[in-house]
């Protein structure tokens, strides 16, 4: 995911880490069905949407918030793309079970 957000000169990756971490913590896990933010605090933070401020109010803060929002959106899109790719690759190698209900099978206890 970091590769998707870093510029071509590869010198701005450190500034992207907080937004990427925020995005990962906001993303719902397929395994658990919950986002890490929700599991840790039982609530989700508000997304960074800024609609009510005037365009000329706090230009520096607005520029920074827009950069962070863009990074979060890029990271979120990267997470979705990776999930789709992993699902597609996993389903490609999936084979139907060679047994049916009621068959006796051996189960390995190796970890």
Coordinates of C-alpha atoms in Angstrom, one line a residue, residues 5 13 19 22 26 32 37 48-49 51-52 65 74 77 79 84 86 89 104 107-108:
X5 CA 1.0 6.5 -2.1
X13 CA 7.0 8.1 2.3
X19 CA -2.5 8.5 6.8
X22 CA -5.3 5.6 9.8
X26 CA -10.4 2.2 9.5
X32 CA -13.1 -10.5 11.9
X37 CA -10.4 1.2 15.5
X48 CA -12.0 13.8 7.3
X49 CA -14.8 15.7 5.5
X51 CA -17.7 21.0 4.0
X52 CA -18.9 23.8 6.2
X65 CA -6.4 18.4 5.5
X74 CA -5.5 6.6 -2.1
X77 CA -8.4 2.4 -2.8
X79 CA -6.6 -1.7 0.1
X84 CA -9.9 -8.0 -5.0
X86 CA -6.1 -11.7 -3.3
X89 CA -5.9 -15.3 -6.9
X104 CA -14.8 -40.5 6.5
X107 CA -7.6 -34.7 9.6
X108 CA -4.0 -33.6 10.2

